[in-house]
Coordinates of C-alpha atoms and ligand atoms in Angstrom, one line a residue:
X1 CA 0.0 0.0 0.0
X2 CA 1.1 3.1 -1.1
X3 CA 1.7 5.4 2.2
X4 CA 1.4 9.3 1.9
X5 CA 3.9 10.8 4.2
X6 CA 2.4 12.7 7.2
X7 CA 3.2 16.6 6.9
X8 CA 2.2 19.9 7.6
X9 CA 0.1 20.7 4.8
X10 CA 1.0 24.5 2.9
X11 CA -2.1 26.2 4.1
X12 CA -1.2 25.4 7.4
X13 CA 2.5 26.5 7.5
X14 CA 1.6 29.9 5.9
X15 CA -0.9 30.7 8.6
X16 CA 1.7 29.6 11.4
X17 CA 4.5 31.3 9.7
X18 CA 6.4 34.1 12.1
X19 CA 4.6 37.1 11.5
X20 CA 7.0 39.5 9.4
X21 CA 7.6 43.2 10.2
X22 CA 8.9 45.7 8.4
X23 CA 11.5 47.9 10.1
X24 CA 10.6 51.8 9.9
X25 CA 13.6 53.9 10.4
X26 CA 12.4 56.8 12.9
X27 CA 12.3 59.9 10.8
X28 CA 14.5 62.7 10.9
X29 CA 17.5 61.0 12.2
X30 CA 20.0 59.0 10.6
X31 CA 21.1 56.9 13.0
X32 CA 18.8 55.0 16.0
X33 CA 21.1 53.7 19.5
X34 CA 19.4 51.7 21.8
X35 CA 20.6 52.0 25.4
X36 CA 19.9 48.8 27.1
X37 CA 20.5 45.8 29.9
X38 CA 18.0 43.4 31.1
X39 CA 18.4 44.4 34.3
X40 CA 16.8 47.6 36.0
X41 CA 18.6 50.1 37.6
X42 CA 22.2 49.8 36.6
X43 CA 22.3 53.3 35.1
X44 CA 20.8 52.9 31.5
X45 CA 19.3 56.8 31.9
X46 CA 22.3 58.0 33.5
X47 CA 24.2 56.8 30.3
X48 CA 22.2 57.5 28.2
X49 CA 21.5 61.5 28.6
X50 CA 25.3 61.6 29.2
X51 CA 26.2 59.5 26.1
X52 CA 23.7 61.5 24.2
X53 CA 25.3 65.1 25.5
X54 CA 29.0 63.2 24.8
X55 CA 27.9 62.6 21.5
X56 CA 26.7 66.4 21.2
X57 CA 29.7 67.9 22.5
X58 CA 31.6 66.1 19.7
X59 CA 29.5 67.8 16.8
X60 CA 27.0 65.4 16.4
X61 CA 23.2 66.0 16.2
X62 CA 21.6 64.2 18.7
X63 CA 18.2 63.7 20.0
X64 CA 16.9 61.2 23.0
X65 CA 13.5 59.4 23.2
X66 CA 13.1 58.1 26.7
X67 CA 11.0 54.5 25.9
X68 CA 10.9 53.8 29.0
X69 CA 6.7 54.1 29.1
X70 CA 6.3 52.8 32.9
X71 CA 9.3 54.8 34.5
X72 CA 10.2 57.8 32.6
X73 CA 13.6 59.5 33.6
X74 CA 14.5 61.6 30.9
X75 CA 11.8 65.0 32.3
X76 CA 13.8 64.7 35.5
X77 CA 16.9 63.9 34.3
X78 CA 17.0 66.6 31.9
X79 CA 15.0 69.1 33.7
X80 CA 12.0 69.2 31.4
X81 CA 9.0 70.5 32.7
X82 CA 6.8 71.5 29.9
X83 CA 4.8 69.7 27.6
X84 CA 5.5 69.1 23.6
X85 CA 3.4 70.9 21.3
X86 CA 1.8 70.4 17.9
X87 CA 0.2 72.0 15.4
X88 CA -1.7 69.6 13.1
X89 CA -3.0 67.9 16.6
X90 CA -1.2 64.3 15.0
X91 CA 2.4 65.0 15.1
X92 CA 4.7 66.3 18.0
X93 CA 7.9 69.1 18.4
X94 CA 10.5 67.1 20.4
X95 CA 11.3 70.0 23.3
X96 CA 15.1 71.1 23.2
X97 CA 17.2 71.0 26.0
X98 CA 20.8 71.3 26.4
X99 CA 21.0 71.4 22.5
X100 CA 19.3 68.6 22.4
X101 CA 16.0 67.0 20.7
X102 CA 13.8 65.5 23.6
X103 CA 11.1 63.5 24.0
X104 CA 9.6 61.2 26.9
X105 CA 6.1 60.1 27.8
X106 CA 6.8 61.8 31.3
X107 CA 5.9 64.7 29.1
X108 CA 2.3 64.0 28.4
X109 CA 1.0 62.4 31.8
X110 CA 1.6 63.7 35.6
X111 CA 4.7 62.9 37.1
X112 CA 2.4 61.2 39.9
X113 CA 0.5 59.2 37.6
X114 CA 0.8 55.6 37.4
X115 CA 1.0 54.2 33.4
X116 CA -0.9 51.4 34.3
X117 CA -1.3 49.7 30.4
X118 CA -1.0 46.4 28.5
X119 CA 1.2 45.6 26.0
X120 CA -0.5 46.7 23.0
X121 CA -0.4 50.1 24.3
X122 CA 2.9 50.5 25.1
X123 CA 3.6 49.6 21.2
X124 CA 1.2 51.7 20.1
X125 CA 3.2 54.6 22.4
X126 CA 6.1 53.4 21.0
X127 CA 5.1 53.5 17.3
X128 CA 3.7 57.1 17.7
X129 CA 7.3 58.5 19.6
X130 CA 8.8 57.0 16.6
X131 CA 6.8 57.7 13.2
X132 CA 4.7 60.7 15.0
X133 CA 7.5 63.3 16.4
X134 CA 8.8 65.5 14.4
X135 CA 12.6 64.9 15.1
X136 CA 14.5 67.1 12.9
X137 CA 17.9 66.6 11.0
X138 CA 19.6 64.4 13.2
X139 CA 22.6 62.2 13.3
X140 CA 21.9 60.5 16.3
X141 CA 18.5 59.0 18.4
X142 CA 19.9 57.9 21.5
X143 CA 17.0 55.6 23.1
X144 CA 16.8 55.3 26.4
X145 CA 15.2 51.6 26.7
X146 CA 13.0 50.7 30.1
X147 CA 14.7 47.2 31.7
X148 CA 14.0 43.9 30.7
X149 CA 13.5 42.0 27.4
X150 CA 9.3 43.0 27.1
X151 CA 6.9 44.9 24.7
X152 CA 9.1 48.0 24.4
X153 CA 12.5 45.5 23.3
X154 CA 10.6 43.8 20.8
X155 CA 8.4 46.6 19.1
X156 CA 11.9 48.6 18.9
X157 CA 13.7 45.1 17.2
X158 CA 10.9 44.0 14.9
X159 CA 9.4 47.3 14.0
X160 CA 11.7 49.5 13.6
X161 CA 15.6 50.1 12.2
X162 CA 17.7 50.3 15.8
X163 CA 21.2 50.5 13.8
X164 CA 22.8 49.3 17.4
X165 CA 22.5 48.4 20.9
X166 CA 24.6 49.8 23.6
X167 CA 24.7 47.5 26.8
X168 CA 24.9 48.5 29.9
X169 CA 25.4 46.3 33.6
X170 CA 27.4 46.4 37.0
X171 CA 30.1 43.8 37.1
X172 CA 27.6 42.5 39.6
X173 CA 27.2 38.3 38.7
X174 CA 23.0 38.5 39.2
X175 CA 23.1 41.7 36.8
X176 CA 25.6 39.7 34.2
X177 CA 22.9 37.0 33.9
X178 CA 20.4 39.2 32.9
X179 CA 23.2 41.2 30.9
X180 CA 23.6 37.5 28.4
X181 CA 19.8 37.3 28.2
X182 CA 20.0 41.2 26.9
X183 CA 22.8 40.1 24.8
X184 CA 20.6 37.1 23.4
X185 CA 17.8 38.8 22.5
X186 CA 19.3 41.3 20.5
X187 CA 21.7 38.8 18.8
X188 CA 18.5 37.0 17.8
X189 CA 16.7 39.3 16.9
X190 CA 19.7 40.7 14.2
X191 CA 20.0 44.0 16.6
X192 CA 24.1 44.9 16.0
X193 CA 25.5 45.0 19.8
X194 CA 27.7 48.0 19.2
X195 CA 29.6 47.1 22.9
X196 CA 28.8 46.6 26.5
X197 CA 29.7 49.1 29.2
X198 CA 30.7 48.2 33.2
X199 CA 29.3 50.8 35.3
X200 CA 29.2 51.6 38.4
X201 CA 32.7 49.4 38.3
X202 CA 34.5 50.6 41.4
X203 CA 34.4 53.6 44.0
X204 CA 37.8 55.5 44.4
X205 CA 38.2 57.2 47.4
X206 CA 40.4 60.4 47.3
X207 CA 43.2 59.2 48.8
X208 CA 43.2 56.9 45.4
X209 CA 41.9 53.5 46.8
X210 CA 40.1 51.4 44.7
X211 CA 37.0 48.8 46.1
X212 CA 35.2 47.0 43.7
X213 CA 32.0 47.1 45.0
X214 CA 29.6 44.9 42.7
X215 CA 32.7 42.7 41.8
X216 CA 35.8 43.2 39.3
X217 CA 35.8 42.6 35.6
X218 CA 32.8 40.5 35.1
X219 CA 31.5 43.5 31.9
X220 CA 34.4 42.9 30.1
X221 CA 34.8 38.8 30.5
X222 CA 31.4 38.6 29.2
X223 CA 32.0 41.1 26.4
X224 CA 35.1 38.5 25.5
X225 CA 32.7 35.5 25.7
X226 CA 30.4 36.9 23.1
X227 CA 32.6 38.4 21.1
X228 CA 31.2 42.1 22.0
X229 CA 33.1 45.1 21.8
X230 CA 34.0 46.3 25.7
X231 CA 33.4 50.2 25.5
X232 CA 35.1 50.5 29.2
X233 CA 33.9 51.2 32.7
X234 CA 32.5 54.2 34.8
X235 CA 32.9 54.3 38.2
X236 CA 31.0 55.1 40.6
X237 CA 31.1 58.9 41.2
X238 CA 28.9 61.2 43.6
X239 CA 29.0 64.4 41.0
X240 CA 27.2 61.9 38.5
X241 CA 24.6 60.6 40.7
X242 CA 24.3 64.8 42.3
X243 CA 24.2 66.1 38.5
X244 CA 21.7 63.7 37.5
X245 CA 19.3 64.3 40.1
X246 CA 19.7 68.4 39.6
X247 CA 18.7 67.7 36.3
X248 CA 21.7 68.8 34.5
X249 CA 23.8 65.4 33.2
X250 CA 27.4 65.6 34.4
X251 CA 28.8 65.7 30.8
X252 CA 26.5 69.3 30.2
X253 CA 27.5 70.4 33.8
X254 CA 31.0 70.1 34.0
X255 CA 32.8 69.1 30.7
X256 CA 35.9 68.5 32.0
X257 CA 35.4 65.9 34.6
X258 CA 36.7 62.7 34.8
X259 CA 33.5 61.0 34.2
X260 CA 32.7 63.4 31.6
X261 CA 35.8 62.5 29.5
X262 CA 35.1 58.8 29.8
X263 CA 31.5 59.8 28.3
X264 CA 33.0 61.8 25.2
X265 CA 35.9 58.9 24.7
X266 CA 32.9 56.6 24.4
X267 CA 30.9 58.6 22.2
X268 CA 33.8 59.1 20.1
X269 CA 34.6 54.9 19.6
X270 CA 30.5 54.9 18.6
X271 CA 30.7 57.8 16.4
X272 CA 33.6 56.4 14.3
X273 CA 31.7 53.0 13.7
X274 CA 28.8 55.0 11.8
X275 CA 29.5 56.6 8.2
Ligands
ATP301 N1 28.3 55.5 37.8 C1 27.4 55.9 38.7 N2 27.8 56.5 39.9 C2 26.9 56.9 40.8 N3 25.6 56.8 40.7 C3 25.1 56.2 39.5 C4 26.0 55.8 38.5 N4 25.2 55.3 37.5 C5 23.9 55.4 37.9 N5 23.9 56.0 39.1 C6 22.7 56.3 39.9 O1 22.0 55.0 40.1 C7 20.6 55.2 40.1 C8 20.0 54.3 38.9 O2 20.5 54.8 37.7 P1 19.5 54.9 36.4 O3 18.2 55.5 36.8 O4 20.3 55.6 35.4 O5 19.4 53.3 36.1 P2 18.4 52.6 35.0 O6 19.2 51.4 34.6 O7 18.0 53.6 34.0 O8 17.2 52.2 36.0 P3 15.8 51.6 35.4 O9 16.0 50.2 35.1 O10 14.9 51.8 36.6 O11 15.4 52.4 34.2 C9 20.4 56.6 39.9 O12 20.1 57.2 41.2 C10 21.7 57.2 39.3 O13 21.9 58.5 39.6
MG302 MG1 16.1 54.1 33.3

């Protein structure tokens, strides 16, 4: 007896296909950087406004989109109070600060207001900070990702053209696990890792003594594993934390700091990758 060999018939296979997305570049920039890490609180915003002011400072045109939809930083951060206007009622005006192109959805709701919203949503916020604000003649959109590997990650990776990933961690070992899961997810998704940063990698005192405090070294090992660029490290500094909280990033505030020069030497190694 003839047997027919047991398959998955075409129909079938085309409606269980992975959906396909086109990627949208965000308009009015040429270049998109995600800042990023699994893990929360390591210092993504802190990196980002600096990196993005870095990046400024070195004659690039830069604007930042805070994605971060359930804990915006960037109004704080970059002391940014008012709210973005438009004329056609559709489209937005980033709001300029520091020289730069701004724009966060801590500008639109109450500071005190919980964004309490499901996952569609937070696309849909997503889509519209991308293809709805008028970012103008930019080199750079430095974006300022919320923690984790959720709705925001993947709406940014399948929808629209992130030309690289920045990653940031502690050396911590619980923060480097989520750090290879970050690392993952972008690799899967064809997301270029441009390199991985260690911050918060030791406290100096004055007198010059060193104390690893989340660990020594763990950034760059793992940068070596995956074959990832290591960018360097940022300690852990009080005038970062101080500017950062006055609403003025170090690298704007005082351009000659330490920390400040680390920032532009970064920006610099990203710049030169980028035509
Ligand atoms: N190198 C550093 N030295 C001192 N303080 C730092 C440093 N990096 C970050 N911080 C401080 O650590 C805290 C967390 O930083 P930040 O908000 O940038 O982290 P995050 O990764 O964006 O957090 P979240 O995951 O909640 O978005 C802030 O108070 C910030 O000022
Ligand atoms: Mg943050």
């Amino acid at each position: 007896m003839d047997k027919k060999a047991v398959g998955i018939s075409d129909t079938f296979k085309g409606n269980t296909a992975p959906k396909r997305f086109t990627k949208n570049p965000i308009k009015g920039t040429k270049f998109t950087i995600a800042i990023s890490s699994a893990k929360g609180g390591v210092g993504k915003s802190t990196f980002a406004m600096n990196f993005a002011l870095a990046l400024k400072s070195i004659g690039s045109k830069v604007g930042i989109l805070d994605a971060d939809i359930y804990g915006p930083s960037l109004p704080k951060m970059m002391s940014i109070n008012e709210k973005p206007k438009s004329e056609d009622g559709k489209s937005m005006v980033p709001i300029n600060q520091y020289g730069v192109q701004c724009m966060s959805i801590g500008f639109l709701v109450d500071k005190d207001t919980p964004m309490i919203w499901r996952g569609p949503m937070v696309t849909s916020a997503i889509k519209t900070f991308t293809q709805k604000v008028l970012w103008n003649d930019l080199d750079f959109i430095v974006v300022d990702m919320p923690p984790g590997t959720g709705d925001t990650q993947l709406t940014f990776a399948q929808e629209i053209k992130v030309d690289g990933a920045i990653i940031v961690s502690t050396p911590q070992e619980i923060a480097l696990a989520d750090v290879t899961r970050g690392i993952n997810m972008f690799d899967k998704l064809k997301v270029p890792i441009l390199g991985l940063v260690d911050n918060m990698s030791f406290f100096e005192t004055d007198e010059g003594k060193k104390y690893n405090i989340f660990g020594e070294g763990g950034v760059e090992k793992l940068s070596k594993n995956y074959n990832k660029k290591f960018l360097g490290k940022i300690p852990i500094d009080i005038d970062l934390r101080i500017a950062a909280d006055n609403g003025k990033p170090l690298v704007e505030e005082n351009p000659d700091h330490k920390i400040s020069k680390i920032f532009k030497e970064m920006a610099t190694k990203i710049k030169v990758s980028f035509p």
